[in-house]
PDB file of C-alpha atoms in Angstrom:
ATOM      1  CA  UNK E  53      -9.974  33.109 -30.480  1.00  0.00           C
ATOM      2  CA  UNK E  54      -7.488  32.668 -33.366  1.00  0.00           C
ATOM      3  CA  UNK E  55      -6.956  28.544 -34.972  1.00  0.00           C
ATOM      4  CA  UNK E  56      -4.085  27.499 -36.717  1.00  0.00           C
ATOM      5  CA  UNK E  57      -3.410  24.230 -37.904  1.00  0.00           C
ATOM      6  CA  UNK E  58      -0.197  23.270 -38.694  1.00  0.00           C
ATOM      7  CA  UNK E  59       1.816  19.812 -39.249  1.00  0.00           C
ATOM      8  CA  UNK E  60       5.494  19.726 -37.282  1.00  0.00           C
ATOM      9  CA  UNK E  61       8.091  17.406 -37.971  1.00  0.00           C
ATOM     10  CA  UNK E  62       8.917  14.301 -36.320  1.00  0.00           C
ATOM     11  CA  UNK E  63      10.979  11.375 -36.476  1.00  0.00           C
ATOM     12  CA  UNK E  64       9.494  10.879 -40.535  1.00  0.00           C
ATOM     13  CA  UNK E  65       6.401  11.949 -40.491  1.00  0.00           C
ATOM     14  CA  UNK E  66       4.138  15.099 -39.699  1.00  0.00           C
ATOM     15  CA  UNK E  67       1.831  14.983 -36.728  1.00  0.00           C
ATOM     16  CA  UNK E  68      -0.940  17.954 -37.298  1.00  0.00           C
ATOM     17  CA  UNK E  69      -1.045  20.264 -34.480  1.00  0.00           C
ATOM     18  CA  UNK E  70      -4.322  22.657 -33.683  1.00  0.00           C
ATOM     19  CA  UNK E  71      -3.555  26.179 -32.058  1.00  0.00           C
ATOM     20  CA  UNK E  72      -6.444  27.761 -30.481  1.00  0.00           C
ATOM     21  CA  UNK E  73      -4.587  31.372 -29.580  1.00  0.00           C
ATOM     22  CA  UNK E  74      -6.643  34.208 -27.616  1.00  0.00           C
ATOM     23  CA  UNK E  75      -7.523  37.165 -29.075  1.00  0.00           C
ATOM     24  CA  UNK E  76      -5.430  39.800 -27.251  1.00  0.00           C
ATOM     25  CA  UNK E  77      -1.827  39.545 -26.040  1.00  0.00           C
ATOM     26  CA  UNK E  78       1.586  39.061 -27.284  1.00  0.00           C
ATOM     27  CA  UNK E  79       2.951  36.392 -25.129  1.00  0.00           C
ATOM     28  CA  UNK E  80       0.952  33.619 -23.617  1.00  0.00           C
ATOM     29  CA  UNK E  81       1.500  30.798 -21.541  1.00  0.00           C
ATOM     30  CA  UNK E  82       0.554  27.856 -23.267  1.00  0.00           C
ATOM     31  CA  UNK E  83      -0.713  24.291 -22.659  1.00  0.00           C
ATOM     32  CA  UNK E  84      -0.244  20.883 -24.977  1.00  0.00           C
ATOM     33  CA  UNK E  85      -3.600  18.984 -24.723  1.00  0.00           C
ATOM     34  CA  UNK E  86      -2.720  14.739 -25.706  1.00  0.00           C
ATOM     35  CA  UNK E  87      -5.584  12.405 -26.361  1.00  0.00           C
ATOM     36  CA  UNK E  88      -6.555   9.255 -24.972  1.00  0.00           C
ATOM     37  CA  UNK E  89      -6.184   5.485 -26.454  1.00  0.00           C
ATOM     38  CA  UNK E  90      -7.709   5.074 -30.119  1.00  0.00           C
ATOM     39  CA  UNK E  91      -9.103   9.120 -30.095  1.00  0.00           C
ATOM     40  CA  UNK E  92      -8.037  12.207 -31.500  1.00  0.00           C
ATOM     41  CA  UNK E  93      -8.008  15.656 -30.642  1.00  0.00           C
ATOM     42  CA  UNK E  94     -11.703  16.228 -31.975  1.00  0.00           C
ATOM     43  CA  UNK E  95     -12.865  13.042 -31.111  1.00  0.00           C
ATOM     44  CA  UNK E  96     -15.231  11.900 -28.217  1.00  0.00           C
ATOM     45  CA  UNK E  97     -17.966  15.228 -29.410  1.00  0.00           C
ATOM     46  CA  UNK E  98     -15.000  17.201 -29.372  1.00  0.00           C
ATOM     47  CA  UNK E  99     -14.198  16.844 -25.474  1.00  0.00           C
ATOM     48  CA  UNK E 100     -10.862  18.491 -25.665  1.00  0.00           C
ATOM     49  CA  UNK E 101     -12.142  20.897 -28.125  1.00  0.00           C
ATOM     50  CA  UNK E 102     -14.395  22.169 -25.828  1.00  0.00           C
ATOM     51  CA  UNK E 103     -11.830  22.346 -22.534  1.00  0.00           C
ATOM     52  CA  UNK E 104      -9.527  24.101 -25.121  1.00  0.00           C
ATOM     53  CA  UNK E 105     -11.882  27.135 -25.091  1.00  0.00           C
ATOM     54  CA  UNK E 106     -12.141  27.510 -21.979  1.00  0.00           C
ATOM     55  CA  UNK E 107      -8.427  27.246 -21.353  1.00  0.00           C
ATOM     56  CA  UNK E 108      -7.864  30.141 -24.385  1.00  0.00           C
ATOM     57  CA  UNK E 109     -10.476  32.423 -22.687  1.00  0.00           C
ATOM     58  CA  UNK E 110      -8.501  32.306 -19.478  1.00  0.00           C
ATOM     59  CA  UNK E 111      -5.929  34.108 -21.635  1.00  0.00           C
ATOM     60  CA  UNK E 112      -3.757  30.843 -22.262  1.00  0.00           C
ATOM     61  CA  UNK E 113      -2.764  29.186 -25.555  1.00  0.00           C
ATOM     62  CA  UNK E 114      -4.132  25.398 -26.147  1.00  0.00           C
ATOM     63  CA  UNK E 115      -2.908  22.987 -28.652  1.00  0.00           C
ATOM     64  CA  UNK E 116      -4.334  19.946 -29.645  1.00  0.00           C
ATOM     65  CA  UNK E 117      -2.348  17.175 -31.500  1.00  0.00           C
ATOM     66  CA  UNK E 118      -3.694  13.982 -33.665  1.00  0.00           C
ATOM     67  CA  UNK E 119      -1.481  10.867 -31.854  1.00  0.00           C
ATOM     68  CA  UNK E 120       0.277   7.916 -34.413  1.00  0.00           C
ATOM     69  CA  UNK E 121      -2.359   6.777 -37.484  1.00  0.00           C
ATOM     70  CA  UNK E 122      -5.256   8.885 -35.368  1.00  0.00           C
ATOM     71  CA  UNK E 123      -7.094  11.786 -36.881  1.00  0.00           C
ATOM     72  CA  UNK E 124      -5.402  14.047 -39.560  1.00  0.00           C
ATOM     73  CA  UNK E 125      -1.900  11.861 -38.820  1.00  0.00           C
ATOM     74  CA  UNK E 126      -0.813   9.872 -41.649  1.00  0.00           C
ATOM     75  CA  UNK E 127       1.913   7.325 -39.911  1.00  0.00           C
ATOM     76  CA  UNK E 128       1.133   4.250 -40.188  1.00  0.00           C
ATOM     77  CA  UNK E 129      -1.127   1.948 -37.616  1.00  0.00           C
ATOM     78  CA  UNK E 130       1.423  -0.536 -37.489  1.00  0.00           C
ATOM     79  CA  UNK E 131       3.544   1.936 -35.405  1.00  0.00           C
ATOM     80  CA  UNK E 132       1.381   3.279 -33.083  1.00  0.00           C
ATOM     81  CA  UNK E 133       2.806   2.912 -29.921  1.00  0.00           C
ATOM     82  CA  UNK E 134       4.296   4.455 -26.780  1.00  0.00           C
ATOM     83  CA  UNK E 135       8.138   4.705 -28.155  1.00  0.00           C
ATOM     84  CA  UNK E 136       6.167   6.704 -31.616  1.00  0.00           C
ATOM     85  CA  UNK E 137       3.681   8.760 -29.253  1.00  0.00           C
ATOM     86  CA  UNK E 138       6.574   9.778 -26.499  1.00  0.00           C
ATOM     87  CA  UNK E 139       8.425  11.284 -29.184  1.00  0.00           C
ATOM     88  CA  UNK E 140       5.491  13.165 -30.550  1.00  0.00           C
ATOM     89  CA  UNK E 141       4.513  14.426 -27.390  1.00  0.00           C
ATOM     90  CA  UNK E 142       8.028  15.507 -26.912  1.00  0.00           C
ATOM     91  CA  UNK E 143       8.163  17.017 -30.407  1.00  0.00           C
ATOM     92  CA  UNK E 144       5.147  19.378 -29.938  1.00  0.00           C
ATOM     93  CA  UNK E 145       6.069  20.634 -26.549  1.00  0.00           C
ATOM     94  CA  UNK E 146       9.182  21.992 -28.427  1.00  0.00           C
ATOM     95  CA  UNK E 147       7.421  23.396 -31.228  1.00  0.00           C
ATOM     96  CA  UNK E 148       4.842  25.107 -28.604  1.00  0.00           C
ATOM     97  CA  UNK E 149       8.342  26.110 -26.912  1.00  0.00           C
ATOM     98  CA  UNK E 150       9.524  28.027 -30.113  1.00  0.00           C
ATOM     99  CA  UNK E 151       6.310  29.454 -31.050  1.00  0.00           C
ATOM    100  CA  UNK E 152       6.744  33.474 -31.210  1.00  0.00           C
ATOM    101  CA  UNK E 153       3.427  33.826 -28.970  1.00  0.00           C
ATOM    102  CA  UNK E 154       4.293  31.199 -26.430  1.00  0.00           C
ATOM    103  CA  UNK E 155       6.337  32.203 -23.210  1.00  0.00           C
ATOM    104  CA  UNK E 156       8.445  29.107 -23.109  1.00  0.00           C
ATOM    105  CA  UNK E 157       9.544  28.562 -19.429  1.00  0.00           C
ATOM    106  CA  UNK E 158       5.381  28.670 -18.934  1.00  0.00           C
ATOM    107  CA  UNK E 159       4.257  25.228 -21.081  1.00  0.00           C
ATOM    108  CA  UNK E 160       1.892  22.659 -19.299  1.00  0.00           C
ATOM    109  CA  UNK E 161       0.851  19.326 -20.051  1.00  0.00           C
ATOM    110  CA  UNK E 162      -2.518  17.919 -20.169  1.00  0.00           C
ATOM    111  CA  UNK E 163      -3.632  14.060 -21.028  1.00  0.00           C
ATOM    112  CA  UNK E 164      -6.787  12.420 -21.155  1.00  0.00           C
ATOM    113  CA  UNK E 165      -6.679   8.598 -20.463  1.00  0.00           C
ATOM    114  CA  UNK E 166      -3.657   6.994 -22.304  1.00  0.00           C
ATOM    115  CA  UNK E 167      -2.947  10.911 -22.761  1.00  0.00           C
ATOM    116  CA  UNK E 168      -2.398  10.955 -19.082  1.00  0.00           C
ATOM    117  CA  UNK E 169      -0.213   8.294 -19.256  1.00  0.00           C
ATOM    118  CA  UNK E 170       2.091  10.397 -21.738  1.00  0.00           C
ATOM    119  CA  UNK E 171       2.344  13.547 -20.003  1.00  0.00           C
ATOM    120  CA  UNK E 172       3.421  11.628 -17.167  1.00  0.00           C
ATOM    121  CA  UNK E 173       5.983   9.942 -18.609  1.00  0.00           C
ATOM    122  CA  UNK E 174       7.006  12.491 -20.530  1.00  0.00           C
ATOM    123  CA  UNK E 175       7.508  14.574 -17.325  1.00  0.00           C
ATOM    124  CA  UNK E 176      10.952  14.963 -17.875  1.00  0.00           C
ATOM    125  CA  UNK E 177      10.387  17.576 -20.243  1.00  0.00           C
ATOM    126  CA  UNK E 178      10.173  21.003 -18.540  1.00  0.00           C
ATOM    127  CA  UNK E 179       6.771  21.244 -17.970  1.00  0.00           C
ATOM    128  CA  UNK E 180       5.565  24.278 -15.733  1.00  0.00           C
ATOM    129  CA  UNK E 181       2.299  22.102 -14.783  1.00  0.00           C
ATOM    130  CA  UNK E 182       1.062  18.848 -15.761  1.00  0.00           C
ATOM    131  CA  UNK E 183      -2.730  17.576 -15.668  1.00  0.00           C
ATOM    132  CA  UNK E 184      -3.600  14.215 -15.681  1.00  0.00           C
ATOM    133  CA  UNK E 185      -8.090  13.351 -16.534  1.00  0.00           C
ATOM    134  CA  UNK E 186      -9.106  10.447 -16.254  1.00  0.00           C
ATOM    135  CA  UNK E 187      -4.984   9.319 -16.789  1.00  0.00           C
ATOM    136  CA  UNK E 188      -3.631   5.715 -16.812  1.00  0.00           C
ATOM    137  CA  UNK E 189      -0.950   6.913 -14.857  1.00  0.00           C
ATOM    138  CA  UNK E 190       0.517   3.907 -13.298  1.00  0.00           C
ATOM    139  CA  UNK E 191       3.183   4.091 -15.397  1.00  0.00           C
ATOM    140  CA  UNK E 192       5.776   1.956 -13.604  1.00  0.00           C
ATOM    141  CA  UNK E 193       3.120  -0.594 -13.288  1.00  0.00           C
ATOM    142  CA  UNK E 194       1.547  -2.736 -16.658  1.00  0.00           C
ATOM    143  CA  UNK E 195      -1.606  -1.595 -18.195  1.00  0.00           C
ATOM    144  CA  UNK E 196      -3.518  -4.700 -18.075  1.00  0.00           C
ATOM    145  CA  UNK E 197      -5.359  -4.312 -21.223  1.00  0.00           C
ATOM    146  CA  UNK E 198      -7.950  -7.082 -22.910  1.00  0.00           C
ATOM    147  CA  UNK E 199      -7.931  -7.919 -26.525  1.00  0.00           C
ATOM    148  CA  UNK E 200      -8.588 -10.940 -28.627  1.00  0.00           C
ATOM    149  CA  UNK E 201      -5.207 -12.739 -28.104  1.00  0.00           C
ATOM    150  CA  UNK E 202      -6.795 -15.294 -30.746  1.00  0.00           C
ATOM    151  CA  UNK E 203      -6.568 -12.585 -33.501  1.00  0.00           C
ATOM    152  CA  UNK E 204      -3.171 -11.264 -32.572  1.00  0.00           C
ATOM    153  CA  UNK E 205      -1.283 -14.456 -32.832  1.00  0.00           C
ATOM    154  CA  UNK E 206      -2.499 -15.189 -36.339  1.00  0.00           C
ATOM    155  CA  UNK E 207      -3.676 -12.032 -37.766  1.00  0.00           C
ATOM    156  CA  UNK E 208      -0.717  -9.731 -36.216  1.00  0.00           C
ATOM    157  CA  UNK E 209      -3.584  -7.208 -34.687  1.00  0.00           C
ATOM    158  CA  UNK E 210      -6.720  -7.509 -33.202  1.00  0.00           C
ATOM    159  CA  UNK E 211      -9.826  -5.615 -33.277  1.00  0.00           C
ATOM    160  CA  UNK E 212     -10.586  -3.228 -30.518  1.00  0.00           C
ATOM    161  CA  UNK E 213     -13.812  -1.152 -30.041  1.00  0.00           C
ATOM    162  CA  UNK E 214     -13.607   2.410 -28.963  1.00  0.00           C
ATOM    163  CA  UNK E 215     -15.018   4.893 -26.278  1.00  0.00           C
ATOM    164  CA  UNK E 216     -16.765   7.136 -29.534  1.00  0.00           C
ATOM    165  CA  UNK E 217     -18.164   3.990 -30.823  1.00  0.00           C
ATOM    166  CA  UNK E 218     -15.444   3.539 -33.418  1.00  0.00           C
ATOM    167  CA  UNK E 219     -13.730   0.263 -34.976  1.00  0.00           C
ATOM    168  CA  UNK E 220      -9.923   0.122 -34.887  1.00  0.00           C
ATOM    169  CA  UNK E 221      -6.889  -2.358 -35.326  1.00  0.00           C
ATOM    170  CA  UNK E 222      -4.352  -2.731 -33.124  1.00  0.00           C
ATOM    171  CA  UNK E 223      -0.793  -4.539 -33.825  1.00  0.00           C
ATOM    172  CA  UNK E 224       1.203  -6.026 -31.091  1.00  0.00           C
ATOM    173  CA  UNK E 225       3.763  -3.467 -30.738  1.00  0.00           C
ATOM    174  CA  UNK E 226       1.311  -1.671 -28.400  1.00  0.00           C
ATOM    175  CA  UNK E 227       1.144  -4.096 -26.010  1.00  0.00           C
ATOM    176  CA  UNK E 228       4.422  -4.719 -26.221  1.00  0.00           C
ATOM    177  CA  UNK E 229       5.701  -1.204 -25.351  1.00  0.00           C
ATOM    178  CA  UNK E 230       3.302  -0.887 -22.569  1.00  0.00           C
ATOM    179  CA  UNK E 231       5.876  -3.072 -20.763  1.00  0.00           C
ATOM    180  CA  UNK E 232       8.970  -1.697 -22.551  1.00  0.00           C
ATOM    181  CA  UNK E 233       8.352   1.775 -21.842  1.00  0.00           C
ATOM    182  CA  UNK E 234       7.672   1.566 -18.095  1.00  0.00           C
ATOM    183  CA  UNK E 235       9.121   4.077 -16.076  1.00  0.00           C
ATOM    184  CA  UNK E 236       9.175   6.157 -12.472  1.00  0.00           C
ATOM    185  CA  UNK E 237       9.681   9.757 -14.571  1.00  0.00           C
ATOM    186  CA  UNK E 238       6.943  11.458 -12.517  1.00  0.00           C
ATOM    187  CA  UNK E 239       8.551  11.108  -9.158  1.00  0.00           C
ATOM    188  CA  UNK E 240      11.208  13.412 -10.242  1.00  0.00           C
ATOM    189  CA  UNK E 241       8.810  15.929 -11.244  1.00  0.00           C
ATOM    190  CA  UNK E 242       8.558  19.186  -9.032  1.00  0.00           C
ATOM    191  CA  UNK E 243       5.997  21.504 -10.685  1.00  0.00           C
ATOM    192  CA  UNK E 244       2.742  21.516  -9.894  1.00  0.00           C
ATOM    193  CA  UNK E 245       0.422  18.090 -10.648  1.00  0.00           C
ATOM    194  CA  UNK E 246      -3.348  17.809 -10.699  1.00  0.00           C
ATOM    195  CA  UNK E 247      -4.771  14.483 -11.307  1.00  0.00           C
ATOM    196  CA  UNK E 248      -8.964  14.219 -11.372  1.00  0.00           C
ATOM    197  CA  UNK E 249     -10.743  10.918 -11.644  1.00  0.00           C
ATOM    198  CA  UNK E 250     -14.252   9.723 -12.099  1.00  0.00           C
ATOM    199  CA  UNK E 251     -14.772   7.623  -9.345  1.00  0.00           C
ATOM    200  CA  UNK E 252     -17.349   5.346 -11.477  1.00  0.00           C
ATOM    201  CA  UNK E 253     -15.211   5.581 -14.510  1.00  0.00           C
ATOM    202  CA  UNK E 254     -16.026   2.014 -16.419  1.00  0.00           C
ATOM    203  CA  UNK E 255     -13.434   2.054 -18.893  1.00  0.00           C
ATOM    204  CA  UNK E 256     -10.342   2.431 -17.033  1.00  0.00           C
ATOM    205  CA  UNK E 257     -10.147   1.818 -13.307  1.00  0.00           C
ATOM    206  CA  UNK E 258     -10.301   4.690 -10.959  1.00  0.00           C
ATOM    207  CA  UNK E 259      -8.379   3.025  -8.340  1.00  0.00           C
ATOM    208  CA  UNK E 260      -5.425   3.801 -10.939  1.00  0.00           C
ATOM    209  CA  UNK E 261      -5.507   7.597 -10.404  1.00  0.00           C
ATOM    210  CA  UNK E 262      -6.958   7.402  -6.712  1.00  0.00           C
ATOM    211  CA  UNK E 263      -3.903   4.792  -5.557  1.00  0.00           C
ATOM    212  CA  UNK E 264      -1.320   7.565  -7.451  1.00  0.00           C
ATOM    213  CA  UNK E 265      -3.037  10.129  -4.957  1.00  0.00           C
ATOM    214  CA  UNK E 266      -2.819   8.324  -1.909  1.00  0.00           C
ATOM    215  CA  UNK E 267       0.275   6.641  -1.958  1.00  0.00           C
ATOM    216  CA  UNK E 268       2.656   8.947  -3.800  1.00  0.00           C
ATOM    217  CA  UNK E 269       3.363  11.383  -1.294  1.00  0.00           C
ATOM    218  CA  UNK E 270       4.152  14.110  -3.486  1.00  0.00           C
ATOM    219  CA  UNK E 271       3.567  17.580  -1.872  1.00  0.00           C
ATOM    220  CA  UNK E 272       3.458  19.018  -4.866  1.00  0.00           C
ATOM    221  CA  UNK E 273       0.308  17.199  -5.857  1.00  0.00           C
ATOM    222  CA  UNK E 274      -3.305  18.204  -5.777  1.00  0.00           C
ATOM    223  CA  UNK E 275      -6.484  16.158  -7.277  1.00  0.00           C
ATOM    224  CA  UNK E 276      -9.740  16.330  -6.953  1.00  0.00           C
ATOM    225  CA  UNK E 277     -12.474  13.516  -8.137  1.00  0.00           C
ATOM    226  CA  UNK E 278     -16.029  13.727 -10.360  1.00  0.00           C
ATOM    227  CA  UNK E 279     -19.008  11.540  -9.597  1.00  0.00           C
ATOM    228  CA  UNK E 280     -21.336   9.764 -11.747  1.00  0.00           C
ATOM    229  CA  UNK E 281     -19.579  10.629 -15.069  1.00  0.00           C
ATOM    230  CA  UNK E 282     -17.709   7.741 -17.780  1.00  0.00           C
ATOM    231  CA  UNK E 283     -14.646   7.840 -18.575  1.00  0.00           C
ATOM    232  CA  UNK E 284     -15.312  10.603 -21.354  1.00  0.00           C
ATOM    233  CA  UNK E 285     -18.059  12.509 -19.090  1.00  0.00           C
ATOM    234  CA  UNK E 286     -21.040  11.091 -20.676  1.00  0.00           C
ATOM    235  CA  UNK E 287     -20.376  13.679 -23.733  1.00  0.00           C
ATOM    236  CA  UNK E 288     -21.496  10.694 -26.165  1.00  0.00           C
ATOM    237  CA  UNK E 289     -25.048  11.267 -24.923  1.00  0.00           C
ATOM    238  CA  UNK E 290     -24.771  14.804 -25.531  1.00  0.00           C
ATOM    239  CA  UNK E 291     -25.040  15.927 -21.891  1.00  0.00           C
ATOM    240  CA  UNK E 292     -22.272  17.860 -20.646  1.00  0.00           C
ATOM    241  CA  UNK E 293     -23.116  18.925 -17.140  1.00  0.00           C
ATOM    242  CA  UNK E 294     -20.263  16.298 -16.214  1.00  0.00           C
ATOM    243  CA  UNK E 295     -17.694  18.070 -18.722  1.00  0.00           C
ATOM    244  CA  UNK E 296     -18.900  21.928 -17.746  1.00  0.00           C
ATOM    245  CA  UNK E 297     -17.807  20.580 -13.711  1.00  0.00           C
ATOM    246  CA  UNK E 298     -14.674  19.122 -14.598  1.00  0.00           C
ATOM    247  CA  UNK E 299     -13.799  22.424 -16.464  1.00  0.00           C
ATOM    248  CA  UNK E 300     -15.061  24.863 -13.682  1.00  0.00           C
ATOM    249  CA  UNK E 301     -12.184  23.398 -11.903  1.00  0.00           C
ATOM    250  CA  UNK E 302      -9.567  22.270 -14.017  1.00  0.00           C
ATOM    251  CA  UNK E 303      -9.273  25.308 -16.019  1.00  0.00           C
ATOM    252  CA  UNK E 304      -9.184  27.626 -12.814  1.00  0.00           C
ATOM    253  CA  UNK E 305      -6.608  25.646 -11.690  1.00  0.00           C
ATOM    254  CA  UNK E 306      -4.633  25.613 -14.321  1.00  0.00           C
ATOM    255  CA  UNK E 307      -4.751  29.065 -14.993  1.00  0.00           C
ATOM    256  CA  UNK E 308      -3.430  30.002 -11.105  1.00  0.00           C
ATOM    257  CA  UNK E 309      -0.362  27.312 -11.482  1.00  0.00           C
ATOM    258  CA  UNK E 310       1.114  28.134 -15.215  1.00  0.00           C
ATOM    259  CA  UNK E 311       1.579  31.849 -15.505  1.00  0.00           C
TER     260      UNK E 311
END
């Protein structure tokens, strides 16, 4: 497996981009992985990191991109948001488009939490597949989200705890374009959807995927559900039997629906 890291253009500032390319081939099908809420594309033991290999070894290219003010990206916290993270989402798929290697009619989507939440509404892009983990995918619906109200009317942000154990702030326009970006994009999607959930997911409610399952009735959807896992599959504790059976059927899948 090859790794580039690169930094594309977008809006004004550079959002870093990881390339994990297999070894043999000229032209590869590719997929975009997106974080979740307050993560980054090594973050949470290097989750996506570690479904990246697997994707590469079935012969498919996986990128990895730092969202708004997380990881290597340099824009400011003050706009991270879902206006700022649509349009770097967007941005990459292009670039991943362009990319000598990449067979561009063949580029999937795959989101992880809030990530899932992104590739879905940024299904209007031609994506040949799109994955949702774990995905706050309710998109035409408000993510009811707590924070410290207290804090954001006098301070401006609030203080929010994250699934990796990290410390963050948070300024209101997050909250406030989780209502302003609402939208119904993934009902106009055709391609190929897979959405998995962890049915005793404590972080973000699994009836959120499993109510997108039952009541979209979408053909063109399949989904499939993990048991006794977090919302991160208990990587923190350094167990990954969870994360090894969510790949032993994600990647599969993906690899018979994108090339």
């Amino acid at each position: 497996m090859r790794e580039e890291l690169r930094f594309l253009k977008c809006i004004d500032h550079e959002v870093p981009i990881q390339i994990d390319i297999p070894d043999s081939g000229d032209k590869f099908p590719a997929m975009l992985l997106v974080h979740g809420f307050m993560s980054s594309r090594n973050n949470d033991n290097h989750m996506l990191a570690r479904i990246s290999k697997k994707i590469v070894e079935a012969g498919i290219v996986a990128a990895r991109i730092d969202l708004c003010s997380m990881g290597e990206n340099l824009y400011s916290r003050e706009n991270y948001g879902m206006k700022v993270m649509t349009e770097e989402v967007k941005a990459s798929f292009s670039y991943l488009q362009n990319l000598p290697y990449v067979a561009e009619n063949n580029v999937g989507l795959l989101g992880h939490s809030l990530g899932g939440r992104l590739v879905f509404t940024c299904s209007d892009l031609p994506a040949k597949i799109i994955v949702s983990l774990n995905g706050a995918i309710n998109t035409s619906e408000p993510l009811e989200m707590a924070y410290d109200k207290f804090e954001m009317d006098n301070l401006g942000y609030c203080i929010v705890h994250t699934s990796s154990g990290g410390v963050e702030l948070v300024y209101r326009r997050f909250f406030d374009e989780l209502k302003t970006t609402l939208n119904d994009n993934i009902k106009n999607f055709k391609n190929p959807i897979l959405v998995e959930v962890c049915t005793s997911d404590p972080t973000l409610d699994p009836n959120i995927s499993l109510n997108f399952i039952k009541n979209c009735h979408m053909t063109n959807v399949d989904s499939f559900t993990v048991k006794n896992a977090n919302h991160t599959y208990n990587v923190a504790t350094g167990d990954f039997t969870k994360l090894n059976e969510l790949i032993g059927k994600v990647v599969p899948w993906i690899s018979s629906h994108i090339k």
